[in-house]
Coordinates of C-alpha atoms in Angstrom, one line a residue:
Chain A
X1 CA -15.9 8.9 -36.4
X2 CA -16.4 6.3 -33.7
X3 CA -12.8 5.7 -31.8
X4 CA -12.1 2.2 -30.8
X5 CA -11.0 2.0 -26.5
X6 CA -9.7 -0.4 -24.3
X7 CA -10.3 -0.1 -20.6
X8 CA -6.8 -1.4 -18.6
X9 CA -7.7 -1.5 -14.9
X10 CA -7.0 -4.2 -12.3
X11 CA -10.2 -3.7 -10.5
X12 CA -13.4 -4.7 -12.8
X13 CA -15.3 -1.8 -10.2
X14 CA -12.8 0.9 -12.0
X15 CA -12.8 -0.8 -15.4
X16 CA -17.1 -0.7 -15.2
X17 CA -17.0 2.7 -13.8
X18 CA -14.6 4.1 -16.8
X19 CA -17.1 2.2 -18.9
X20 CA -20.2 3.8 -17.0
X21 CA -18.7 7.4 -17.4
X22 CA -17.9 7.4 -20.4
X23 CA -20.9 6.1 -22.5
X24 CA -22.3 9.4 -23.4
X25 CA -19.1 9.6 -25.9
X26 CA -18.6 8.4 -29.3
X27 CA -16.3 5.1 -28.0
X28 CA -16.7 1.4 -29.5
X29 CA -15.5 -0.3 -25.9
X30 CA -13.1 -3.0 -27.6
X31 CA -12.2 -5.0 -24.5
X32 CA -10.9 -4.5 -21.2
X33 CA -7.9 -5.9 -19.7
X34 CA -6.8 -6.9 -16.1
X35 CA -2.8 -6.1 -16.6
X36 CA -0.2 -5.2 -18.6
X37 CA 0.0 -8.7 -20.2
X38 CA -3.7 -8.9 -21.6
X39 CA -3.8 -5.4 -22.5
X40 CA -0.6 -5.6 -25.0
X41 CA -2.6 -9.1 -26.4
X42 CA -5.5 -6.8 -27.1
X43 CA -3.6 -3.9 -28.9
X44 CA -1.7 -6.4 -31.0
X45 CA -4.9 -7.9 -32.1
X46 CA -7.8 -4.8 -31.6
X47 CA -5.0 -1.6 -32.5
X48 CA -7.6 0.2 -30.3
X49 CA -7.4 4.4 -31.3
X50 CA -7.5 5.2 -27.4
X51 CA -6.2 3.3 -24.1
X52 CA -7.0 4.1 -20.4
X53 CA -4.4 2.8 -18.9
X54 CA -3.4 2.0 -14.7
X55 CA 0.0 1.7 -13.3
X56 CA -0.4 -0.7 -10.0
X57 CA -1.1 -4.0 -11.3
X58 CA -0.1 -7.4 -11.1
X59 CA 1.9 -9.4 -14.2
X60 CA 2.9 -6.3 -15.9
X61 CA 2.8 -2.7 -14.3
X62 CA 1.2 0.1 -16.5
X63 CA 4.6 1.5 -17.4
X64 CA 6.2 -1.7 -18.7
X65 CA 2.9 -1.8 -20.6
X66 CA 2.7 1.4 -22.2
X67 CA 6.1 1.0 -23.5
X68 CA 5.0 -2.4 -25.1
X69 CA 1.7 -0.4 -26.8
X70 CA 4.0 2.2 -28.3
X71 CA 5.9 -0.3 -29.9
X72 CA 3.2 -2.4 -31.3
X73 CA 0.5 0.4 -32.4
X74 CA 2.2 4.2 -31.6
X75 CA -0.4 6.6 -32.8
X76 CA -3.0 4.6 -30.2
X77 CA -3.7 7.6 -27.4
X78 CA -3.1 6.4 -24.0
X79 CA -4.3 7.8 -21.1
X80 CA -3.0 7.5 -18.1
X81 CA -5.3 6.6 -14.7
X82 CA -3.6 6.0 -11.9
X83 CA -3.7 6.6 -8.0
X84 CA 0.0 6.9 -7.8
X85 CA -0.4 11.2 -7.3
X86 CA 3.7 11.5 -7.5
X87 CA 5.3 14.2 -10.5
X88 CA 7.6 11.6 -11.2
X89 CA 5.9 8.7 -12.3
X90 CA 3.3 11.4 -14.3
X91 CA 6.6 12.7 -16.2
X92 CA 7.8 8.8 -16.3
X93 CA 4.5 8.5 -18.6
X94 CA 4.5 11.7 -20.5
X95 CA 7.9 10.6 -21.8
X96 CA 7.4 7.0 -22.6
X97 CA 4.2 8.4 -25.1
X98 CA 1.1 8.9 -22.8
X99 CA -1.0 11.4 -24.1
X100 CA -2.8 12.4 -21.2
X101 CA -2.4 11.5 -17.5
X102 CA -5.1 11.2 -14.5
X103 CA -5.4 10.8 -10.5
X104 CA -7.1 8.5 -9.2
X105 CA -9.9 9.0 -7.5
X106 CA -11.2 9.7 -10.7
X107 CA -15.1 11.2 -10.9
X108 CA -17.3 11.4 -13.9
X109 CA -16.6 14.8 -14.3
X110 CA -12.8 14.8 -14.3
X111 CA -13.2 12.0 -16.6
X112 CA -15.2 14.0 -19.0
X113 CA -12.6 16.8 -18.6
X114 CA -9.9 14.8 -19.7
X115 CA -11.6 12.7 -22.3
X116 CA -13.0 16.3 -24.0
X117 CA -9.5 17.4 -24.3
X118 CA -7.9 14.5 -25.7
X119 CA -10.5 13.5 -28.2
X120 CA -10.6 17.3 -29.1
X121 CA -7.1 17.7 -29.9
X122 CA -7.1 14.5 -32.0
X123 CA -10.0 16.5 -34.0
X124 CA -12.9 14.7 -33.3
Chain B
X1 CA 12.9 9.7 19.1
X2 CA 10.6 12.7 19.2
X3 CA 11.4 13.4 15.4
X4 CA 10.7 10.2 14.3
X5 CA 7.0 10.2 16.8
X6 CA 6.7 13.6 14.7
X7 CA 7.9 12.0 11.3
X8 CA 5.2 8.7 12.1
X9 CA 2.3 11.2 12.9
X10 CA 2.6 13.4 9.5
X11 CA 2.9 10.0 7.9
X12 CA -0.7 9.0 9.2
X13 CA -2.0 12.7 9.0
X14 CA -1.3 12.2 4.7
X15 CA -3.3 8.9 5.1
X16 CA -6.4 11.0 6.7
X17 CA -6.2 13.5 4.2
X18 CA -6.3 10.5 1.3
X19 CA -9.0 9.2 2.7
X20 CA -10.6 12.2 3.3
X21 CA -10.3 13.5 -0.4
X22 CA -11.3 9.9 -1.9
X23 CA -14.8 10.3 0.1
X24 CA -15.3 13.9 -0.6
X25 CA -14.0 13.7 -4.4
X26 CA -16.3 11.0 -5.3
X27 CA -18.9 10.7 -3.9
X28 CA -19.6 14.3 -2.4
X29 CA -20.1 12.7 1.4
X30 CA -17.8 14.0 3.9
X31 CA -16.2 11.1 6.1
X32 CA -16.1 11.6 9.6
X33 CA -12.7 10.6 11.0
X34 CA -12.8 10.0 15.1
X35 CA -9.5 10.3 17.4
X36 CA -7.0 8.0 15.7
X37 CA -4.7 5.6 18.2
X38 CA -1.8 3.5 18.3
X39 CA -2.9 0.2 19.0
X40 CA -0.7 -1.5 21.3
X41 CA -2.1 -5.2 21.6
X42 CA -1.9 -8.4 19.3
X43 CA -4.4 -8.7 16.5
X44 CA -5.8 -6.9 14.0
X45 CA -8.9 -4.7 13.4
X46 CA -11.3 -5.9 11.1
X47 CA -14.5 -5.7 9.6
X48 CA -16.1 -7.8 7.4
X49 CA -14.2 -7.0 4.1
X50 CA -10.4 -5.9 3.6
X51 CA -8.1 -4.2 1.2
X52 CA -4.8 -4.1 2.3
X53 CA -1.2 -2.7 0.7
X54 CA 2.3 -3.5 1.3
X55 CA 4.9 -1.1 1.7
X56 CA 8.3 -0.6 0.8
X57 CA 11.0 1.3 -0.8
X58 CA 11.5 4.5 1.8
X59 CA 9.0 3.6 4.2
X60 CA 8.2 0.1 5.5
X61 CA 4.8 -1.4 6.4
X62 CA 1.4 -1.6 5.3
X63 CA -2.1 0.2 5.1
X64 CA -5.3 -1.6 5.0
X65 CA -9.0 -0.8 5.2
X66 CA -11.7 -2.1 6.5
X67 CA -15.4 -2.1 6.5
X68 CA -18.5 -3.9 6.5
X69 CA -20.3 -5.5 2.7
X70 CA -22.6 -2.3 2.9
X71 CA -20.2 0.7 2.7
X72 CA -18.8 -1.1 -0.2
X73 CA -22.0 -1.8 -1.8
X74 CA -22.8 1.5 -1.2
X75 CA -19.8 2.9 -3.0
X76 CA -20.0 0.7 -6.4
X77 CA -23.9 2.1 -5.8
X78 CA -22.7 5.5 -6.4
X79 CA -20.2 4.5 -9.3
X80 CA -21.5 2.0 -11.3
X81 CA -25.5 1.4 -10.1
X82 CA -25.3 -2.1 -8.8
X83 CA -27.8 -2.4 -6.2
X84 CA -26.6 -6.2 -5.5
X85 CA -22.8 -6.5 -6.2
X86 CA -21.2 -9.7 -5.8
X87 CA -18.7 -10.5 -2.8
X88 CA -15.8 -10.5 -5.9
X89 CA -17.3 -6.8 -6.6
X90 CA -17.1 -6.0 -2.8
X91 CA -13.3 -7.2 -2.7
X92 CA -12.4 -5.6 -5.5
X93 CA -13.8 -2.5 -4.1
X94 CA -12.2 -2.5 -0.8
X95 CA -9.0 -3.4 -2.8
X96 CA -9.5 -0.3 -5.1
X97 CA -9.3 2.2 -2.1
X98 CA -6.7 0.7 -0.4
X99 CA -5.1 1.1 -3.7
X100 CA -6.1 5.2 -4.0
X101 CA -5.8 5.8 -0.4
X102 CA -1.7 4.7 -0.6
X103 CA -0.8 6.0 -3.9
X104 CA -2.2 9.3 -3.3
X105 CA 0.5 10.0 -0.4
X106 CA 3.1 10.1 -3.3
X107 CA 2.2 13.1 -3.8
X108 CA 4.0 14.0 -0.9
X109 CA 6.4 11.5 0.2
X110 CA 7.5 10.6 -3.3
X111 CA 8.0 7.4 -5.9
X112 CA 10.5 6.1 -3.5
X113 CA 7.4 5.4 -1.5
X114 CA 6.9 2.0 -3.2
X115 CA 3.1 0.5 -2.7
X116 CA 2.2 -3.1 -3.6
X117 CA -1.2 -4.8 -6.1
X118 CA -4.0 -4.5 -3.2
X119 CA -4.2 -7.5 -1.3
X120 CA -8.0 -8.2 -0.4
X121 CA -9.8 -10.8 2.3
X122 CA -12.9 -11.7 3.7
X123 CA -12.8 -11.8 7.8
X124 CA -10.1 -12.8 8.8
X125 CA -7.2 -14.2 6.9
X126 CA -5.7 -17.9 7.3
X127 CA -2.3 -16.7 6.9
X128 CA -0.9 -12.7 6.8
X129 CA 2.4 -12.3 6.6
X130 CA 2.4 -8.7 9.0
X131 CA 5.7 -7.3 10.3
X132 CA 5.5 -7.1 14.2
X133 CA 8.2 -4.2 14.0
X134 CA 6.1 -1.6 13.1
X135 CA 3.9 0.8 14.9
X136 CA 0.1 0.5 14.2
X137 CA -2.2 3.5 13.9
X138 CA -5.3 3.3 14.0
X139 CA -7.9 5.7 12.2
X140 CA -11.5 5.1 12.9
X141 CA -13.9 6.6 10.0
X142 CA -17.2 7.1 9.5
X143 CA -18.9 7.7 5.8
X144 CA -22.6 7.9 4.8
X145 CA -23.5 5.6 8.3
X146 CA -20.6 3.4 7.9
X147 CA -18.1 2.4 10.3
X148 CA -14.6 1.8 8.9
X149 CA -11.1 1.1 9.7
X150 CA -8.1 2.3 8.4
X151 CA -5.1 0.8 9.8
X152 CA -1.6 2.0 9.1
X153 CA 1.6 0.2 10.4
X154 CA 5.0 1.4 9.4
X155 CA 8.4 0.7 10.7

């Protein structure tokens, strides 16, 4: 069954490239969003199945964020792309309900890696 | 003194390697870093396009990079196929790095080592707020025929 994504990136380059890589998958893009703010408007309306999600960004920082998506819509799988490479804010993430969790720079392949896993283990 | 000279130089040596892996990882093209130098005059080194980060927490300062429109172009080439990417595109690309390039030294200096949103600019800025306690390093790069800068200056 088609899942439902939202792309949450700052940079439109990163958000287009996420978008790029991962087109050979069975994904319904359901908007993108440029912070924390946008993105948690989206879930509330979209209840997308599956969330990239960044860290650094301005308005609302991907933590604050993720916290605010598992409140509105917790079963949506978020994962985590980020170029902030410290255990900490990877275990910060794990905790608050990220299902998966990725360093940036992120390549197609890696992408694929982690995108196989996740959608595997949520049976599709 | 010679600790903290010591303490300054594996600071910049993390920012090589970032920079290093970010070319290598993604796009499969070694970049060619020359002899890196403190730069002891006024002004800053810039090409065309800029993506700079703000430091705080343990460490103070910033990190930017800089390079000309086609070594960006080049790059969102690679990622996303635009052969003619807008100057927003470029920006956004040049802020992107900056963005990878200081959040991967995390991984070894920790989440104390707070980075700002990427700050990005065309030439040369009307206004930047830099700190003129710092010491600026200067790493000269090279990747795929392109000369950049990165430019790291920490307290």
């Amino acid at each position: 069954m088609t899942k439902r994504l939202l792309i949450v990136d700052d940079s439109s380059i990163m958000r287009r490239t996420i978008e790029k890589n991962l087109e050979t998958y069975d994904l319904e893009i359901i908007g993108q969003a440029a912070n924390g703010m946008e993105a948690l408007e989206l879930v509330e309306k979209e209840k997308p199945d599956v969330v990239t999600l960044d860290i650094t960004m301005p308005e609302m920082d991907g933590i604050e964020c993720l916290e605010g998506i598992m409140k509105i819509h917790p079963t949506a799988k978020v994962m985590i792309i980020t170029a902030l490479s410290d255990k900490l804010t990877g275990l910060q993430a794990l905790d608050k309900g990220a299902r998966g969790f990725m360093y940036k720079p992120v390549s197609a392949e890696d992408l694929a890696r982690s995108f196989d896993k996740l959608l595997k283990r949520n049976g599709e | 003194m010679e600790s903290r000279k010591e303490e300054f130089e594996a600071t910049c040596s993390l920012f090589i390697n970032s920079v290093n892996n970010y070319f290598k990882h993604l796009t499969e093209i070694d970049s060619d870093v020359k002899v890196p130098y403190l730069k002891e005059t006024e002004g800053l080194i810039l090409k065309d396009f800029t993506g700079m980060i703000a430091i705080s927490g343990s460490r103070k300062g910033f990190v930017y990079i800089s390079a000309d429109h086609d070594m960006f172009a080049d790059l969102i080439g690679l990622f996303i196929g635009f052969n003619d990417p807008s100057e927003e595109d470029i920006l956004d690309m040049a802020g992107e790095i900056s963005n990878v390039v200081a959040g991967n030294v995390r991984a070894n200096l920790g989440a104390n080592f707070l980075i700002s949103v990427p700050i990005v600019f065309k030439g040369m800025p009307d206004e930047l707020d830099i700190p003129d306690d710092v010491s600026v390093y200067v790493i000269p790069i090279k990747w795929n025929g392109h000369e950049a800068f990165v430019v790291l200056g920490l307290e």
